[in-house]
Short mmCIF file of C-alpha atoms and ligand atoms in Angstrom, two decimals:
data_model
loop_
_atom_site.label_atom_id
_atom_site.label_comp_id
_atom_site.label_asym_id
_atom_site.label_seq_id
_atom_site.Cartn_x
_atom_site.Cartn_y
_atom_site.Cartn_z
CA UNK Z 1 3.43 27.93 -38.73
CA UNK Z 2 0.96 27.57 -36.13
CA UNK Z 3 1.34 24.63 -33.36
CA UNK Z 4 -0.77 22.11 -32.49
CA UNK Z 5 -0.96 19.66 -29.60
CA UNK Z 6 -2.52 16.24 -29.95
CA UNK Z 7 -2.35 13.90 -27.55
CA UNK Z 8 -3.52 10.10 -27.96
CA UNK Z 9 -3.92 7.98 -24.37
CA UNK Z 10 -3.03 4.08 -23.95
CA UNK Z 11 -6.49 2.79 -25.78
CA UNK Z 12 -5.80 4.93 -28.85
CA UNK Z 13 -2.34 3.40 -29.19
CA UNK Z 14 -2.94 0.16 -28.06
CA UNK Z 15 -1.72 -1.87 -31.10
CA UNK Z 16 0.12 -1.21 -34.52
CA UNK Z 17 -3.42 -0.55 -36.39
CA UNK Z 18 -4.59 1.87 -34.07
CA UNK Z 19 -1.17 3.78 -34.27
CA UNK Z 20 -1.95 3.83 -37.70
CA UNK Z 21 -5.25 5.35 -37.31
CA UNK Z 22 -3.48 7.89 -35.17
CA UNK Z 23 -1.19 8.25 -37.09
CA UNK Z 24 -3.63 9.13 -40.06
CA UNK Z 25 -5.30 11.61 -37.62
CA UNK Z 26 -2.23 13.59 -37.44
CA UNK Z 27 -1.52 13.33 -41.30
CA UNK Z 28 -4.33 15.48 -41.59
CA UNK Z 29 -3.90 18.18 -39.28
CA UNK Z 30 -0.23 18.67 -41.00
CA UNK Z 31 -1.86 18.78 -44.27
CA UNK Z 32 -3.98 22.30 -42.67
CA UNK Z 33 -0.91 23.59 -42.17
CA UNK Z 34 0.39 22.81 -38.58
CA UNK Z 35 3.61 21.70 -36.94
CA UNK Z 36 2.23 19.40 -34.56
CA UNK Z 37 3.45 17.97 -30.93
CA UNK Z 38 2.49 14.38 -30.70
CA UNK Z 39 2.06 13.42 -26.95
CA UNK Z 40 1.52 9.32 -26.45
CA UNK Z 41 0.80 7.40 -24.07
CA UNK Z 42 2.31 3.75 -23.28
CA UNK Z 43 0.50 1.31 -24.71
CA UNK Z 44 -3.12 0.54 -22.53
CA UNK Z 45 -2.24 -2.11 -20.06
CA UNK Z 46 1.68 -1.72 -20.62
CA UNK Z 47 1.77 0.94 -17.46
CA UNK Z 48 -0.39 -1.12 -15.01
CA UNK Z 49 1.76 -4.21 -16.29
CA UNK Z 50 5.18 -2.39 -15.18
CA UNK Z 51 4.12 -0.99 -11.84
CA UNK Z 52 2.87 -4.74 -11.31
CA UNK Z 53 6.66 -5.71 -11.83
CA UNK Z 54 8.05 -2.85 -9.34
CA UNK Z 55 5.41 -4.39 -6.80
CA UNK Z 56 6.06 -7.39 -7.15
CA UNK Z 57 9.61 -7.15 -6.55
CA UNK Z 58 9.92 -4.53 -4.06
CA UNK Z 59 6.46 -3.38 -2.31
CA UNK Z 60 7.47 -0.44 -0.47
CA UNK Z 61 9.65 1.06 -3.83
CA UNK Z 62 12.78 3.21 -4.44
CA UNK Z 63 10.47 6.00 -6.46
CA UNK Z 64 13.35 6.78 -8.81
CA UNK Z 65 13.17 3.28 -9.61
CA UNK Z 66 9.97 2.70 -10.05
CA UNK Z 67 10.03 5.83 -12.46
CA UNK Z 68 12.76 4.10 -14.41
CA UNK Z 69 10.76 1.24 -14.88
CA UNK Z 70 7.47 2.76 -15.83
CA UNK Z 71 8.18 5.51 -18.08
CA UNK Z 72 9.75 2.58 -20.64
CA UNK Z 73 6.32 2.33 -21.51
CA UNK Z 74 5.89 5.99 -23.32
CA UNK Z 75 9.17 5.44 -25.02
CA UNK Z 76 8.22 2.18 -27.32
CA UNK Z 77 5.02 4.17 -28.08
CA UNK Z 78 6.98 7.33 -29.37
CA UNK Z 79 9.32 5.66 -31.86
CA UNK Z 80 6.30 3.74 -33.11
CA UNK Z 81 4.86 6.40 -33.73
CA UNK Z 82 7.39 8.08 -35.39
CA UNK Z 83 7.96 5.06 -37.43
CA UNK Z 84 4.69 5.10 -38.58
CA UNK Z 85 4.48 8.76 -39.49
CA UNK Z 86 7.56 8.41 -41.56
CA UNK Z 87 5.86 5.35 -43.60
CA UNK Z 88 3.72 7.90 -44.45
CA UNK Z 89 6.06 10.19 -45.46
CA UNK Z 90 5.84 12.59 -42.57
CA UNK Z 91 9.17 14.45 -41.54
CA UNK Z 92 8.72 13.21 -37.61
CA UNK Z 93 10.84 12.31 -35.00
CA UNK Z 94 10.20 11.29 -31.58
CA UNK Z 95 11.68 12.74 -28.55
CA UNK Z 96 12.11 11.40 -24.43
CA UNK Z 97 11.24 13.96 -22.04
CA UNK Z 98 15.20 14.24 -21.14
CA UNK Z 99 15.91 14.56 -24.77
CA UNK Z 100 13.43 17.93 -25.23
CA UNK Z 101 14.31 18.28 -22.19
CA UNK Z 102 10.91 18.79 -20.06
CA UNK Z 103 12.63 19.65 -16.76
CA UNK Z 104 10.50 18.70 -13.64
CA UNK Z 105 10.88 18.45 -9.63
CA UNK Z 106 12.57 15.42 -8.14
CA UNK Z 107 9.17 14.27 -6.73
CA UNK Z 108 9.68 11.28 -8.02
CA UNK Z 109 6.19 9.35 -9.23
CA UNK Z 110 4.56 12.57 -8.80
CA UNK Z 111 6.46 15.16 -10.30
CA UNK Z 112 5.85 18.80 -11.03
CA UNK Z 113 7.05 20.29 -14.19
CA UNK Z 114 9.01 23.19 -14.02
CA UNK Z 115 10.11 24.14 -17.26
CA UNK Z 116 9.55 23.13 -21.33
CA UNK Z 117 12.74 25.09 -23.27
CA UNK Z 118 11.77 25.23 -26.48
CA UNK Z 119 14.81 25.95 -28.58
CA UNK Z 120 15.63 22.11 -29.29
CA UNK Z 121 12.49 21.57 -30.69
CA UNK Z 122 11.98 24.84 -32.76
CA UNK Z 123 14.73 24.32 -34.39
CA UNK Z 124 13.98 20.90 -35.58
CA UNK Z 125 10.20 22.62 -37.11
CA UNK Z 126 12.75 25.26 -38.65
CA UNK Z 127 14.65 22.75 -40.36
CA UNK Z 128 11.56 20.92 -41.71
CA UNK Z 129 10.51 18.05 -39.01
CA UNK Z 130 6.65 18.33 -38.98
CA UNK Z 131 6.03 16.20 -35.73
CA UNK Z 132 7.37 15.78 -32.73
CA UNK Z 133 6.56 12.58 -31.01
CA UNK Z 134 7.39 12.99 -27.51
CA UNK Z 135 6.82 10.90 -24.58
CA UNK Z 136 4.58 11.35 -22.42
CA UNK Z 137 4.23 11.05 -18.57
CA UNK Z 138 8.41 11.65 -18.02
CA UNK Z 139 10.56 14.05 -17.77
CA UNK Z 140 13.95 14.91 -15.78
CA UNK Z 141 15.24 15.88 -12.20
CA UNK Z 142 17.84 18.70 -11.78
CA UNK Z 143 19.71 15.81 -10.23
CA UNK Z 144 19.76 14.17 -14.16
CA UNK Z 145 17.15 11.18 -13.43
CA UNK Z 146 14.18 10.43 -14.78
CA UNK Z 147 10.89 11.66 -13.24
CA UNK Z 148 7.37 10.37 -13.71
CA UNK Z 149 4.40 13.16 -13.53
CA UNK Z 150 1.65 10.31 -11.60
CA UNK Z 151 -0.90 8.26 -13.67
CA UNK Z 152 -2.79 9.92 -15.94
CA UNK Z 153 0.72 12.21 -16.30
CA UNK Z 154 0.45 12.22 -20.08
CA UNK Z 155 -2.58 14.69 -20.21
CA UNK Z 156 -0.32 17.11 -18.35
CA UNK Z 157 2.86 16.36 -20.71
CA UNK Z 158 0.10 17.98 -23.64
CA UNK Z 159 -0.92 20.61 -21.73
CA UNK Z 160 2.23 22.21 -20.83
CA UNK Z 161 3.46 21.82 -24.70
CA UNK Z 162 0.58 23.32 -25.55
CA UNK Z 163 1.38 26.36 -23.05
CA UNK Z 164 5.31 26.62 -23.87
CA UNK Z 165 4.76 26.41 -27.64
CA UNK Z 166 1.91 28.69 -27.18
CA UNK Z 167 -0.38 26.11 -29.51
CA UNK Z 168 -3.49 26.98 -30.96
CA UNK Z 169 -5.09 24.08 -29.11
CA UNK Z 170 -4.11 21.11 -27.20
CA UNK Z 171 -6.79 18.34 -28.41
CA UNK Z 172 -6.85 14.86 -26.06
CA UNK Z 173 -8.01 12.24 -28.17
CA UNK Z 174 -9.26 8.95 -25.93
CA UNK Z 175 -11.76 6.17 -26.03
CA UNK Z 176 -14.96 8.50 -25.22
CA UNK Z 177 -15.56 11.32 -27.43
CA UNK Z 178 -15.94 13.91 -24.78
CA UNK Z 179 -16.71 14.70 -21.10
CA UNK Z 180 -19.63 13.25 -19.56
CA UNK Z 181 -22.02 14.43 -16.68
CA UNK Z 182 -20.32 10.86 -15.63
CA UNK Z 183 -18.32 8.24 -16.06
CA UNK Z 184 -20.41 6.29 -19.20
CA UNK Z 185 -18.74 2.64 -18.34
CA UNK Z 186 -21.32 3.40 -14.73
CA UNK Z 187 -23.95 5.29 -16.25
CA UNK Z 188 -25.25 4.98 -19.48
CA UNK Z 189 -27.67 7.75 -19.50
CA UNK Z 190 -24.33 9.65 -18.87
CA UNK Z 191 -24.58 12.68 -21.26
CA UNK Z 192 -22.16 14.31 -23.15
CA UNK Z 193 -21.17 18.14 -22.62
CA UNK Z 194 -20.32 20.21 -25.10
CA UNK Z 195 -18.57 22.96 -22.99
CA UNK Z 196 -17.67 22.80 -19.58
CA UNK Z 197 -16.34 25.17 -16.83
CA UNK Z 198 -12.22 24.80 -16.02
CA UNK Z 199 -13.49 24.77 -12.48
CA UNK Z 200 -15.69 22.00 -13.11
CA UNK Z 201 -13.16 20.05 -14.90
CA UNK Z 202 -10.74 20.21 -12.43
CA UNK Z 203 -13.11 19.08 -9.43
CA UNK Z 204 -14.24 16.46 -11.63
CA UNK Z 205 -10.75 15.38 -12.69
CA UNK Z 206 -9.27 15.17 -9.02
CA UNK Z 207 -12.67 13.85 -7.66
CA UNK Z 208 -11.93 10.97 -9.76
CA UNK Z 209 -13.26 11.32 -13.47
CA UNK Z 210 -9.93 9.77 -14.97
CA UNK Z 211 -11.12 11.55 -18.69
CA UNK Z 212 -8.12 14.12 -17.52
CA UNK Z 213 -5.25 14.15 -15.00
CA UNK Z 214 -6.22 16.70 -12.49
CA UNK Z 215 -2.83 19.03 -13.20
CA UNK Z 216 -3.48 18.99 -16.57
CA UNK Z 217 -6.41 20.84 -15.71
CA UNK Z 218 -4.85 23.08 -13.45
CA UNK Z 219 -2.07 23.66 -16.24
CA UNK Z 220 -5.06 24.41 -19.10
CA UNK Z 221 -6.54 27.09 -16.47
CA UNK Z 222 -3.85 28.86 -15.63
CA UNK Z 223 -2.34 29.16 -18.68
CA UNK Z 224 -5.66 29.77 -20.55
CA UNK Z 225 -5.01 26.75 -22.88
CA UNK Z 226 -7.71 25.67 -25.43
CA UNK Z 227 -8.37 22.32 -24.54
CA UNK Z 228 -10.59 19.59 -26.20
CA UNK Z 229 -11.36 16.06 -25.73
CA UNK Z 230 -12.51 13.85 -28.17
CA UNK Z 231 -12.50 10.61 -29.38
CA UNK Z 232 -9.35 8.98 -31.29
CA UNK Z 233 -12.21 6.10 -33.03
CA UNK Z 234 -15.00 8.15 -34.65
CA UNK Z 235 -14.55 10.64 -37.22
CA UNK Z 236 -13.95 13.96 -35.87
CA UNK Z 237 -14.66 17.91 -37.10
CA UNK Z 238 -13.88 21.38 -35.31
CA UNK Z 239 -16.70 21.03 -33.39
CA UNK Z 240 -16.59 17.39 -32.15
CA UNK Z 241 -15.63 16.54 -28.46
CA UNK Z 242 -15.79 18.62 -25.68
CA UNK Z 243 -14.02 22.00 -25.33
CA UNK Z 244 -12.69 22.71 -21.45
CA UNK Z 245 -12.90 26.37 -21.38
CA UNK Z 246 -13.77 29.58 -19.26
CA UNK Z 247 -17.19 30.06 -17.10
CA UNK Z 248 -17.95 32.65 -19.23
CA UNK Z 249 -17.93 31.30 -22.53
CA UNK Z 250 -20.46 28.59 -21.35
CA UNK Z 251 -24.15 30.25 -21.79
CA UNK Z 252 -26.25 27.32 -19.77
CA UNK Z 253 -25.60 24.61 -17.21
CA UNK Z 254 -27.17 22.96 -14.94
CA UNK Z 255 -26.68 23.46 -11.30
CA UNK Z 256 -24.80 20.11 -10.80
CA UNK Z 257 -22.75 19.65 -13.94
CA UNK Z 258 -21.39 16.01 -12.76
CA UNK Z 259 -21.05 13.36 -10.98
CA UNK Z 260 -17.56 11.57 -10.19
CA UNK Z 261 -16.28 8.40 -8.22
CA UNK Z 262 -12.93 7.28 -6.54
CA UNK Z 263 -13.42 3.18 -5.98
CA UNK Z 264 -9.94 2.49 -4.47
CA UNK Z 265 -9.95 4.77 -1.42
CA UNK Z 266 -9.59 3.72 1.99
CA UNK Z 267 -11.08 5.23 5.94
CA UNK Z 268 -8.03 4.94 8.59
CA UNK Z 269 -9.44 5.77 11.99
CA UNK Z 270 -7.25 6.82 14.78
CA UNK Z 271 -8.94 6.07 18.06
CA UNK Z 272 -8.04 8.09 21.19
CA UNK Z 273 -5.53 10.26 20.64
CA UNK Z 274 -4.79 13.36 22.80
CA UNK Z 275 -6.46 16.18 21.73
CA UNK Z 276 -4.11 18.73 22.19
CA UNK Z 277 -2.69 21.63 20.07
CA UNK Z 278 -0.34 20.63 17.84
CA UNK Z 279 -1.58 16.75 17.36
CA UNK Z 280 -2.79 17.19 13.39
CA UNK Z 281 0.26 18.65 12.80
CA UNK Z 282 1.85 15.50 14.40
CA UNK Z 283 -0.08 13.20 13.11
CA UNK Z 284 -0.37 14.44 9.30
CA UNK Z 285 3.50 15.74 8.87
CA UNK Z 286 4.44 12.32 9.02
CA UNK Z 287 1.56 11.06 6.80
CA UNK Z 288 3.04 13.52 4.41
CA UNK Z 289 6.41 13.20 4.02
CA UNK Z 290 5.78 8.75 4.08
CA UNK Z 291 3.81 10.25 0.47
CA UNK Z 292 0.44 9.41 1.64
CA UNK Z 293 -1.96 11.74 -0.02
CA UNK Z 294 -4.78 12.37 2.25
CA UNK Z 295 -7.43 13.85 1.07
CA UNK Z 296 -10.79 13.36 3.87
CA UNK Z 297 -10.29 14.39 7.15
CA UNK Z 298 -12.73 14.32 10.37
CA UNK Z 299 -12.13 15.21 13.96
CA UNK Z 300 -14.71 13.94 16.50
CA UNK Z 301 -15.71 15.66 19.30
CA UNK Z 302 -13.77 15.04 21.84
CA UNK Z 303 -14.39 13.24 25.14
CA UNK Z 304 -11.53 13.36 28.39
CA UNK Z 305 -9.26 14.73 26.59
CA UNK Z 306 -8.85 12.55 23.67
CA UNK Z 307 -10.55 12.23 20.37
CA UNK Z 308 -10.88 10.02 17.34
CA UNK Z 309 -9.43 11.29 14.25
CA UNK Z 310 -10.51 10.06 10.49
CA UNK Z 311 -9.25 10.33 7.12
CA UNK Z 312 -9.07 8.84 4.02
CA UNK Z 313 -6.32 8.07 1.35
CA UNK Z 314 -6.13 5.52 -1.61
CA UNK Z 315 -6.25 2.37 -0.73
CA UNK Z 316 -2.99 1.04 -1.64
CA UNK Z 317 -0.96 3.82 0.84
CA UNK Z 318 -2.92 2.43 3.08
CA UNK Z 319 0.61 0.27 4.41
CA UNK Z 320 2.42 3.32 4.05
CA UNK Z 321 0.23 5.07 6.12
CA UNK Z 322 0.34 2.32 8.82
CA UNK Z 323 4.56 2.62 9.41
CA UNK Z 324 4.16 6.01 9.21
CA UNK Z 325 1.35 6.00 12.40
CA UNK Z 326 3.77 3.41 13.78
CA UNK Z 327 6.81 4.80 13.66
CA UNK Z 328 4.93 8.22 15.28
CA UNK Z 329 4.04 6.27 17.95
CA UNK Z 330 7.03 4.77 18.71
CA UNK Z 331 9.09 7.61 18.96
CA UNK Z 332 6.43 9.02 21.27
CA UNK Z 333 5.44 11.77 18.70
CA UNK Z 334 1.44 10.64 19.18
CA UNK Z 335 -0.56 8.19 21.08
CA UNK Z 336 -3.29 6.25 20.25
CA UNK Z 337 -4.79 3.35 21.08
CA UNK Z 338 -5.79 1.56 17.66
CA UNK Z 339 -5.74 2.48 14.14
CA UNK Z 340 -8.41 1.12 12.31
CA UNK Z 341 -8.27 0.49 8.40
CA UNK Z 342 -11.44 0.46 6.45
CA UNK Z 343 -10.55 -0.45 2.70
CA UNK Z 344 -14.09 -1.12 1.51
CA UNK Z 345 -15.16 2.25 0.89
CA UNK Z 346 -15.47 4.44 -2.06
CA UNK Z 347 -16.07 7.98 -2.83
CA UNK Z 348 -18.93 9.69 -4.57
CA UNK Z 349 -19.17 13.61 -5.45
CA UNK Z 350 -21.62 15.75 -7.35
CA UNK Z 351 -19.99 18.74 -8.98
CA UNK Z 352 -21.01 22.18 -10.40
CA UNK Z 353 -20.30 25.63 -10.30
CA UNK Z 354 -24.20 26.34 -9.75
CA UNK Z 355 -23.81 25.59 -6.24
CA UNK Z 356 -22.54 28.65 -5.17
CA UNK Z 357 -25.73 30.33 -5.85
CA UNK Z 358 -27.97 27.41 -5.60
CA UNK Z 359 -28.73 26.11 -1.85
CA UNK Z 360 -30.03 22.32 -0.91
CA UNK Z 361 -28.00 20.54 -3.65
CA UNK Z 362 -26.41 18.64 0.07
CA UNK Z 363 -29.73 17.75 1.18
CA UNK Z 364 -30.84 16.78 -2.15
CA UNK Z 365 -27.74 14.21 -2.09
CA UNK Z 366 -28.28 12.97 1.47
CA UNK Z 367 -31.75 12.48 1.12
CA UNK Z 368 -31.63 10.22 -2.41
CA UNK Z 369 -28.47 8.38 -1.14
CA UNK Z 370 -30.92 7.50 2.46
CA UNK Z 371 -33.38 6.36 -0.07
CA UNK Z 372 -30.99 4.04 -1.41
CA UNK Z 373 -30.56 2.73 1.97
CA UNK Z 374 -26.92 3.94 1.41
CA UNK Z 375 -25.00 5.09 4.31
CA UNK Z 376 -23.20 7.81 4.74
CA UNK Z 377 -19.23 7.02 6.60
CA UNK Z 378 -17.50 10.91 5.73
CA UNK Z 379 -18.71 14.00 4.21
CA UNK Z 380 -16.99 17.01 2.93
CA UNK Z 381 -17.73 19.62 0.80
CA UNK Z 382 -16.41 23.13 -0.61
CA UNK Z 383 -17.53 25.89 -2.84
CA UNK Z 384 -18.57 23.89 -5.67
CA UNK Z 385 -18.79 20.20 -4.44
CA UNK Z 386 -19.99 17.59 -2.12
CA UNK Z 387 -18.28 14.69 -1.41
CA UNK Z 388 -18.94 11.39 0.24
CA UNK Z 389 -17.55 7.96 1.48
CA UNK Z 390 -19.89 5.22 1.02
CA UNK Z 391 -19.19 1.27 0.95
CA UNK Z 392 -17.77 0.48 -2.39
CA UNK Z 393 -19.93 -2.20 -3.07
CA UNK Z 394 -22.99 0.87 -3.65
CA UNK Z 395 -20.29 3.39 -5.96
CA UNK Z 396 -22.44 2.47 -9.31
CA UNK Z 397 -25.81 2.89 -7.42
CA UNK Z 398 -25.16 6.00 -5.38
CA UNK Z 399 -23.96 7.40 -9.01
CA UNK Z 400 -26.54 6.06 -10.83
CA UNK Z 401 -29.53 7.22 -8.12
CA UNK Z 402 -27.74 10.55 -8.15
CA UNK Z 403 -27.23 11.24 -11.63
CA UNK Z 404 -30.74 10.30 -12.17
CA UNK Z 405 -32.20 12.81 -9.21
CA UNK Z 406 -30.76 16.38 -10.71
CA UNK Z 407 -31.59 14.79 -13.85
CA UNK Z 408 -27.98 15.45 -15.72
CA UNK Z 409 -29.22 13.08 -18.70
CA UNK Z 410 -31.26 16.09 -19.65
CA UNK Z 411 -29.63 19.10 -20.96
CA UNK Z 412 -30.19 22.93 -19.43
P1 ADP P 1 -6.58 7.55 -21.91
O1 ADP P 1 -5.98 6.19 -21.89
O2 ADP P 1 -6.96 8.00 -23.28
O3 ADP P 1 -5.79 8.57 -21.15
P2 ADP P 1 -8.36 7.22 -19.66
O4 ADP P 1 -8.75 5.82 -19.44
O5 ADP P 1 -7.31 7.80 -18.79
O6 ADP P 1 -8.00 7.38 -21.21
O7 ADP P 1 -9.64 8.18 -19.57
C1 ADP P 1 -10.80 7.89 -20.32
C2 ADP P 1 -11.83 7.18 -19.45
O8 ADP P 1 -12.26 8.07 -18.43
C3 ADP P 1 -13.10 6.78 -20.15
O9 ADP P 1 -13.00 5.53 -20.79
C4 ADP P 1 -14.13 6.77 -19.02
O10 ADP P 1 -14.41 5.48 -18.57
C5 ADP P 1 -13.45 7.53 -17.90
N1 ADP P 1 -14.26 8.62 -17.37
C6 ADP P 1 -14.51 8.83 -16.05
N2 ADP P 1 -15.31 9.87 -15.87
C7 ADP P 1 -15.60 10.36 -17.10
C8 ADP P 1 -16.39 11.45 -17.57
N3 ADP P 1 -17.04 12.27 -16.72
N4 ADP P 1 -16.45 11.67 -18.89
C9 ADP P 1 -15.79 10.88 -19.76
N5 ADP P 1 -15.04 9.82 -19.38
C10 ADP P 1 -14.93 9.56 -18.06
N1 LIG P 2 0.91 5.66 -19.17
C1 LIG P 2 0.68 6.46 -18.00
C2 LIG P 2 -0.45 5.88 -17.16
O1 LIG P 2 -1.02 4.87 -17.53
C3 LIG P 2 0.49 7.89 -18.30
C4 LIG P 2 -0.70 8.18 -19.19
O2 LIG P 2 -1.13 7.33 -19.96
O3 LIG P 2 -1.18 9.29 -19.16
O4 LIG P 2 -0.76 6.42 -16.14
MG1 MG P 3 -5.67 9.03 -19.08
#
């Protein structure tokens, strides 16, 4: 029998009725025919509410911990499910990620998976279980503990199902019912695409559009995995949603396909350090292996011999990042003379594969964001995106003046 994926995030789940309605969802797409993989989510809020506990007790975490804790949330969801299906009379059972087993890399709050064997589970759908609920976000370590796959980690728990059972189609139902030229809670002209790019997607997604976990992307590229979005509230068809696909099966687009935001991120400034060869290395080794994902970084121009060096990360590594400068400087590694933390500041990109053949989408940006009387702390850009760091407090009105200037309420 053909294999479907569907996976429903924390909103869809969020109490016994909507399980239900979930749970009704699926009902239908085993009626076509399908044995289907369930993915869930915890239960919305029951994630943030468990990393609250881990913080609360211990602010500088044991990851494997803190993985312990939060993947509970995933676990109450499956059985629920399952539950529910069998009210129904629907042969399901649910299944932890160790159980299946989805075996991943001991990163621990941000692991990679590795491999989905699919024996245990085929030969549950060969002895006549329809669906298998499994938990999302978690899997296992070679060392036997449990992993987490970072927030969000459900959407990539679907889409590697999807590519090990080699499923027709891997469809993430959430609260919005589809993938918007923004995020619609900042922009309500925000317009709904019917297609769009991988590439696209994935900038999007790790540029902060939270619709999909940015690996889960990744995952659906490389593996060539038909993947939808759509909502889990409104009634939904075959063509409902928004299908994440190949460049080529998308006819027209507009140059900038979207616009995406990242509120929590903070600007660390390292003022006067040597510029020498070797000091990135020795400044962002250590960033590294504390865990603190940078993602911006600038190097002024440098004057006698030393230099100020910027970059950004999310705001709460921003104490991480702080022992890790610290401890560098203690042991003489680098030498600086202050490290300033600015954790007001948010990030704004415009996205879309048009750029590559389409010049002055950058000046475009600068110039509507100056007539904003926004200013402008860090930019970066690449191939197919443009990135900047403004003061939080003007994230919804840069993305509002920008959505509005390349027109994306208007379809190509
Ligand atoms: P789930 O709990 O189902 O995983 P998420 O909250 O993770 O759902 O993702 C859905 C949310 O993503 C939407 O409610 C919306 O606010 C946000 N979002 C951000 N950018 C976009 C976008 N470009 N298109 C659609 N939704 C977006
Ligand atoms: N529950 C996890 C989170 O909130 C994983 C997910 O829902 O995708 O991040
Ligand atoms: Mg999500």
């Amino acid at each position: 029998m053909p294999t479907l994926v569907m996976k429903f995030g924390g909103t869809s789940v969020a109490t016994l009725d909507r399980i239900k309605r979930a749970a009704k969802r699926i009902g239908v797409e085993v009626a076509r025919g399908y044995d289907v993989i369930v993915i869930v989510s915890a239960m919305s809020g029951k994630t943030n509410e468990l990393v609250g506990w881990v913080e609360e007790v211990s602010p500088l975490f044991d990851a494997r911990e803190y993985d312990a804790i939060v993947s509970s949330g995933e676990n109450v969801t499956a059985g629920l499910m399952a539950l529910t299906l069998q009210e129904m009379g629907v042969e399901a059972r649910s299944w932890q990620g160790w159980q299946v087993p989805l075996l991943t890399t001991s990163a621990h709050a941000a692991a990679r998976i590795n491999e989905i064997p699919t024996d245990n589970l085929n030969g549950k759908f060969a002895d006549g279980m329809r669906v298998a609920v499994v938990a999302g976000f978690q899997g296992i370590s070679p060392e036997g503990r449990i992993t987490t796959l970072g927030r969000g980690g459900s959407d990539t728990t679907a889409v590697a199902f999807a590519a090990a059972f080699k499923a027709e189609r891997c469809d993430i139902y959430t609260d919005v019912d589809g993938v918007y030229t923004t995020d619609p809670r900042i922009e309500d002209k925000a317009r709904k695409l019917d297609r769009i790019a991988y590439e696209e997607m994935l900038e999007l997604a790790s540029l902060g559009a939270k619709v999909l976990q940015t690996r889960s992307v990744e995952l659906a590229m490389r593996y060539r995995v038909k993947l939808r979005v759509l909502s889990s509230f409104d009634e939904q068809d075959e063509n409902s949603g928004t299908l994440v696909c190949a460049e080529e099966e998308i006819v027209e687009s507009n140059v900038v396909a979207g616009v995406a935001c990242q509120r929590d991120e903070a600007k660390m400034t390292l003022v006067s350090v040597a510029d020498r060869p070797g000091i990135a290395a020795a400044i962002f080794v250590p960033l590294s292996e504390a865990g603190v994902n940078v993602d911006m970084i600038v190097q002024n121009i440098s004057e006698d011999g030393r230099t100020d060096m910027t970059f950004s990360c999310p705001v709460d590594q921003v104490a991480r990042a702080e022992k890790a400068m610290d401890e560098a400087k203690q042991s003489g590694e680098i030498n600086f003379h202050d490290l300033i933390a600015d954790t007001d500041v948010a990030k704004v990109s415009v996205v879309g594969i048009g750029m590559r053949s389409h010049a002055g989408v950058a000046a475009k940006m600068f110039e509507v964001l100056s007539n904003e009387g926004i200013n402008i702390k860090v930019i970066t850009t690449s191939e197919i995106k443009i990135s900047v760091l403004v003061d939080r407090k003007y994230m919804e009105l840069a993305v509002q003046a920008l959505h509005d200037a390349f027109e994306l309420d208007k379809a190509p």
